[in-house]
PDB file of C-alpha atoms in Angstrom:
ATOM      1  CA  UNK A   1    -152.004 -30.684 -47.563  1.00 60.00           C
ATOM      2  CA  UNK A   2    -148.532 -31.544 -48.803  1.00 64.00           C
ATOM      3  CA  UNK A   3    -147.486 -35.207 -48.597  1.00 60.00           C
ATOM      4  CA  UNK A   4    -144.090 -35.895 -47.024  1.00 59.00           C
ATOM      5  CA  UNK A   5    -141.515 -37.240 -49.465  1.00 66.00           C
ATOM      6  CA  UNK A   6    -141.317 -41.025 -49.543  1.00 70.00           C
ATOM      7  CA  UNK A   7    -138.078 -42.648 -48.522  1.00 75.00           C
ATOM      8  CA  UNK A   8    -136.565 -45.266 -50.735  1.00 88.00           C
ATOM      9  CA  UNK A   9    -135.983 -48.815 -49.573  1.00 90.00           C
ATOM     10  CA  UNK A  10    -132.230 -48.179 -49.424  1.00 90.00           C
ATOM     11  CA  UNK A  11    -132.696 -45.065 -47.287  1.00 86.00           C
ATOM     12  CA  UNK A  12    -134.940 -46.985 -44.876  1.00 87.00           C
ATOM     13  CA  UNK A  13    -132.454 -49.868 -44.754  1.00 89.00           C
ATOM     14  CA  UNK A  14    -129.601 -47.446 -44.060  1.00 86.00           C
ATOM     15  CA  UNK A  15    -131.594 -45.822 -41.258  1.00 86.00           C
ATOM     16  CA  UNK A  16    -132.462 -49.174 -39.677  1.00 87.00           C
ATOM     17  CA  UNK A  17    -128.858 -50.406 -39.879  1.00 88.00           C
ATOM     18  CA  UNK A  18    -127.433 -47.176 -38.488  1.00 86.00           C
ATOM     19  CA  UNK A  19    -129.927 -47.170 -35.632  1.00 86.00           C
ATOM     20  CA  UNK A  20    -129.404 -50.836 -34.722  1.00 89.00           C
ATOM     21  CA  UNK A  21    -125.621 -50.646 -34.921  1.00 88.00           C
ATOM     22  CA  UNK A  22    -125.639 -47.485 -32.796  1.00 88.00           C
ATOM     23  CA  UNK A  23    -127.818 -49.159 -30.189  1.00 89.00           C
ATOM     24  CA  UNK A  24    -125.686 -52.322 -30.248  1.00 90.00           C
ATOM     25  CA  UNK A  25    -122.311 -50.575 -30.053  1.00 88.00           C
ATOM     26  CA  UNK A  26    -123.689 -48.231 -27.407  1.00 87.00           C
ATOM     27  CA  UNK A  27    -124.669 -51.122 -25.120  1.00 90.00           C
ATOM     28  CA  UNK A  28    -122.825 -52.319 -22.044  1.00 94.00           C
ATOM     29  CA  UNK A  29    -122.328 -55.729 -23.672  1.00 94.00           C
ATOM     30  CA  UNK A  30    -120.400 -54.129 -26.525  1.00 91.00           C
ATOM     31  CA  UNK A  31    -118.279 -52.352 -23.919  1.00 92.00           C
ATOM     32  CA  UNK A  32    -117.468 -55.689 -22.263  1.00 94.00           C
ATOM     33  CA  UNK A  33    -116.616 -57.237 -25.646  1.00 91.00           C
ATOM     34  CA  UNK A  34    -114.299 -54.344 -26.554  1.00 89.00           C
ATOM     35  CA  UNK A  35    -112.547 -54.501 -23.168  1.00 91.00           C
ATOM     36  CA  UNK A  36    -111.917 -58.219 -23.603  1.00 92.00           C
ATOM     37  CA  UNK A  37    -110.807 -57.651 -27.200  1.00 90.00           C
ATOM     38  CA  UNK A  38    -108.464 -54.873 -26.068  1.00 88.00           C
ATOM     39  CA  UNK A  39    -106.924 -57.068 -23.374  1.00 90.00           C
ATOM     40  CA  UNK A  40    -106.252 -60.063 -25.650  1.00 90.00           C
ATOM     41  CA  UNK A  41    -102.649 -58.965 -26.400  1.00 89.00           C
ATOM     42  CA  UNK A  42    -101.927 -59.526 -22.719  1.00 90.00           C
ATOM     43  CA  UNK A  43    -102.774 -63.219 -23.166  1.00 89.00           C
ATOM     44  CA  UNK A  44    -101.475 -63.610 -26.731  1.00 89.00           C
ATOM     45  CA  UNK A  45     -98.755 -61.015 -27.392  1.00 91.00           C
ATOM     46  CA  UNK A  46     -97.907 -62.637 -30.728  1.00 93.00           C
ATOM     47  CA  UNK A  47    -101.274 -61.439 -32.133  1.00 89.00           C
ATOM     48  CA  UNK A  48    -100.843 -57.823 -31.061  1.00 90.00           C
ATOM     49  CA  UNK A  49    -100.331 -56.536 -34.609  1.00 92.00           C
ATOM     50  CA  UNK A  50    -103.467 -58.242 -35.920  1.00 92.00           C
ATOM     51  CA  UNK A  51    -105.492 -57.045 -32.926  1.00 89.00           C
ATOM     52  CA  UNK A  52    -104.318 -53.458 -33.483  1.00 90.00           C
ATOM     53  CA  UNK A  53    -105.275 -53.731 -37.158  1.00 92.00           C
ATOM     54  CA  UNK A  54    -108.783 -54.980 -36.343  1.00 91.00           C
ATOM     55  CA  UNK A  55    -109.151 -52.414 -33.596  1.00 90.00           C
ATOM     56  CA  UNK A  56    -108.372 -49.592 -36.054  1.00 92.00           C
ATOM     57  CA  UNK A  57    -110.668 -51.149 -38.641  1.00 93.00           C
ATOM     58  CA  UNK A  58    -113.560 -51.331 -36.167  1.00 90.00           C
ATOM     59  CA  UNK A  59    -113.034 -47.707 -35.172  1.00 90.00           C
ATOM     60  CA  UNK A  60    -113.062 -46.591 -38.810  1.00 92.00           C
ATOM     61  CA  UNK A  61    -116.262 -48.515 -39.499  1.00 90.00           C
ATOM     62  CA  UNK A  62    -118.174 -47.748 -36.316  1.00 88.00           C
ATOM     63  CA  UNK A  63    -117.390 -44.028 -36.051  1.00 90.00           C
ATOM     64  CA  UNK A  64    -119.457 -42.885 -39.070  1.00 89.00           C
ATOM     65  CA  UNK A  65    -122.237 -45.374 -38.347  1.00 87.00           C
ATOM     66  CA  UNK A  66    -122.531 -44.209 -34.732  1.00 88.00           C
ATOM     67  CA  UNK A  67    -122.472 -40.587 -35.897  1.00 88.00           C
ATOM     68  CA  UNK A  68    -125.347 -41.228 -38.339  1.00 87.00           C
ATOM     69  CA  UNK A  69    -127.287 -43.240 -35.732  1.00 86.00           C
ATOM     70  CA  UNK A  70    -126.864 -40.506 -33.143  1.00 87.00           C
ATOM     71  CA  UNK A  71    -128.034 -37.880 -35.624  1.00 87.00           C
ATOM     72  CA  UNK A  72    -131.105 -40.015 -36.366  1.00 85.00           C
ATOM     73  CA  UNK A  73    -131.873 -40.444 -32.663  1.00 84.00           C
ATOM     74  CA  UNK A  74    -131.551 -36.678 -32.184  1.00 87.00           C
ATOM     75  CA  UNK A  75    -133.781 -36.022 -35.192  1.00 85.00           C
ATOM     76  CA  UNK A  76    -136.476 -38.324 -33.814  1.00 81.00           C
ATOM     77  CA  UNK A  77    -136.125 -36.772 -30.382  1.00 84.00           C
ATOM     78  CA  UNK A  78    -136.467 -33.272 -31.838  1.00 88.00           C
ATOM     79  CA  UNK A  79    -139.550 -34.335 -33.796  1.00 88.00           C
ATOM     80  CA  UNK A  80    -141.146 -35.720 -30.603  1.00 90.00           C
ATOM     81  CA  UNK A  81    -140.242 -32.536 -28.731  1.00 91.00           C
ATOM     82  CA  UNK A  82    -141.961 -30.402 -31.402  1.00 92.00           C
ATOM     83  CA  UNK A  83    -145.088 -32.578 -31.267  1.00 93.00           C
ATOM     84  CA  UNK A  84    -145.087 -32.409 -27.461  1.00 93.00           C
ATOM     85  CA  UNK A  85    -144.729 -28.634 -27.648  1.00 93.00           C
ATOM     86  CA  UNK A  86    -147.718 -28.374 -30.012  1.00 94.00           C
ATOM     87  CA  UNK A  87    -149.805 -30.585 -27.717  1.00 94.00           C
ATOM     88  CA  UNK A  88    -148.824 -28.641 -24.615  1.00 94.00           C
ATOM     89  CA  UNK A  89    -149.517 -25.359 -26.395  1.00 94.00           C
ATOM     90  CA  UNK A  90    -153.024 -26.550 -27.390  1.00 94.00           C
ATOM     91  CA  UNK A  91    -153.694 -27.653 -23.802  1.00 94.00           C
ATOM     92  CA  UNK A  92    -152.439 -24.303 -22.496  1.00 93.00           C
ATOM     93  CA  UNK A  93    -154.707 -22.408 -24.886  1.00 92.00           C
ATOM     94  CA  UNK A  94    -157.668 -24.521 -23.763  1.00 93.00           C
ATOM     95  CA  UNK A  95    -156.809 -23.836 -20.123  1.00 92.00           C
ATOM     96  CA  UNK A  96    -156.634 -20.106 -20.846  1.00 92.00           C
ATOM     97  CA  UNK A  97    -160.040 -20.284 -22.509  1.00 92.00           C
ATOM     98  CA  UNK A  98    -161.564 -22.216 -19.596  1.00 92.00           C
ATOM     99  CA  UNK A  99    -159.917 -19.850 -17.129  1.00 92.00           C
ATOM    100  CA  UNK A 100    -161.431 -16.894 -18.982  1.00 90.00           C
ATOM    101  CA  UNK A 101    -164.915 -18.400 -18.880  1.00 90.00           C
ATOM    102  CA  UNK A 102    -164.476 -19.186 -15.180  1.00 92.00           C
ATOM    103  CA  UNK A 103    -163.431 -15.592 -14.531  1.00 92.00           C
ATOM    104  CA  UNK A 104    -166.503 -14.345 -16.388  1.00 90.00           C
ATOM    105  CA  UNK A 105    -168.758 -16.686 -14.392  1.00 91.00           C
ATOM    106  CA  UNK A 106    -167.140 -15.596 -11.129  1.00 92.00           C
ATOM    107  CA  UNK A 107    -167.631 -11.953 -12.108  1.00 91.00           C
ATOM    108  CA  UNK A 108    -171.347 -12.637 -12.713  1.00 92.00           C
ATOM    109  CA  UNK A 109    -171.652 -14.471  -9.405  1.00 93.00           C
ATOM    110  CA  UNK A 110    -169.855 -11.652  -7.599  1.00 92.00           C
ATOM    111  CA  UNK A 111    -172.172  -9.081  -9.188  1.00 92.00           C
ATOM    112  CA  UNK A 112    -175.201 -11.163  -8.196  1.00 91.00           C
ATOM    113  CA  UNK A 113    -173.967 -11.403  -4.614  1.00 92.00           C
ATOM    114  CA  UNK A 114    -173.397  -7.644  -4.508  1.00 91.00           C
ATOM    115  CA  UNK A 115    -176.963  -7.064  -5.711  1.00 90.00           C
ATOM    116  CA  UNK A 116    -178.343  -9.450  -3.082  1.00 89.00           C
ATOM    117  CA  UNK A 117    -176.294  -7.801  -0.339  1.00 88.00           C
ATOM    118  CA  UNK A 118    -177.477  -4.391  -1.523  1.00 86.00           C
ATOM    119  CA  UNK A 119    -181.147  -5.517  -1.447  1.00 85.00           C
ATOM    120  CA  UNK A 120    -180.641  -7.120   1.940  1.00 84.00           C
ATOM    121  CA  UNK A 121    -179.248  -3.896   3.328  1.00 82.00           C
ATOM    122  CA  UNK A 122    -182.096  -1.935   1.794  1.00 79.00           C
ATOM    123  CA  UNK A 123    -184.672  -4.224   3.421  1.00 79.00           C
ATOM    124  CA  UNK A 124    -183.021  -4.100   6.856  1.00 80.00           C
ATOM    125  CA  UNK A 125    -182.495  -0.357   6.637  1.00 71.00           C
ATOM    126  CA  UNK A 126    -186.176   0.410   5.812  1.00 66.00           C
ATOM    127  CA  UNK A 127    -188.134   1.913   8.713  1.00 67.00           C
ATOM    128  CA  UNK A 128    -190.308  -0.558  10.553  1.00 60.00           C
ATOM    129  CA  UNK A 129    -193.965   0.460  10.766  1.00 61.00           C
ATOM    130  CA  UNK A 130    -195.335   0.728  14.331  1.00 60.00           C
ATOM    131  CA  UNK A 131    -198.970   1.141  13.337  1.00 59.00           C
ATOM    132  CA  UNK A 132    -200.935  -0.637  16.104  1.00 57.00           C
ATOM    133  CA  UNK A 133    -204.207  -0.095  14.304  1.00 55.00           C
ATOM    134  CA  UNK A 134    -203.525  -2.862  11.881  1.00 54.00           C
ATOM    135  CA  UNK A 135    -203.288  -5.339  14.740  1.00 52.00           C
ATOM    136  CA  UNK A 136    -206.613  -4.395  16.343  1.00 52.00           C
ATOM    137  CA  UNK A 137    -209.456  -6.395  15.234  1.00 47.00           C
TER     138      UNK A 137
END
């Protein structure tokens, strides 16, 4: 069986950072922080230029990181979906197999019942002997 390629330390670090930053920036607390940050020029209009600069900087930094983090989350989700599909498929195949054996058993039972009903009819349909001589002693 082929071994999956090993990731380097840098690749793992990049994945962890992208995932954590995506989760952090995608939280409601980050939303609150960005709203407050965006409203600071209302309180301090003299810092509007600096706030716009930092706002643009944050957008430039977070956009690619969030894109990578989202791609990683989708990749993990797709991997789980494939594993779930394989598991469900195995369970379905087992259910089909069990269903087939149950059908075969039911067919045998049905055939046995038909035979018993046929014998029962044969016994009840046979003429009853009225020989009184056998009862005399």
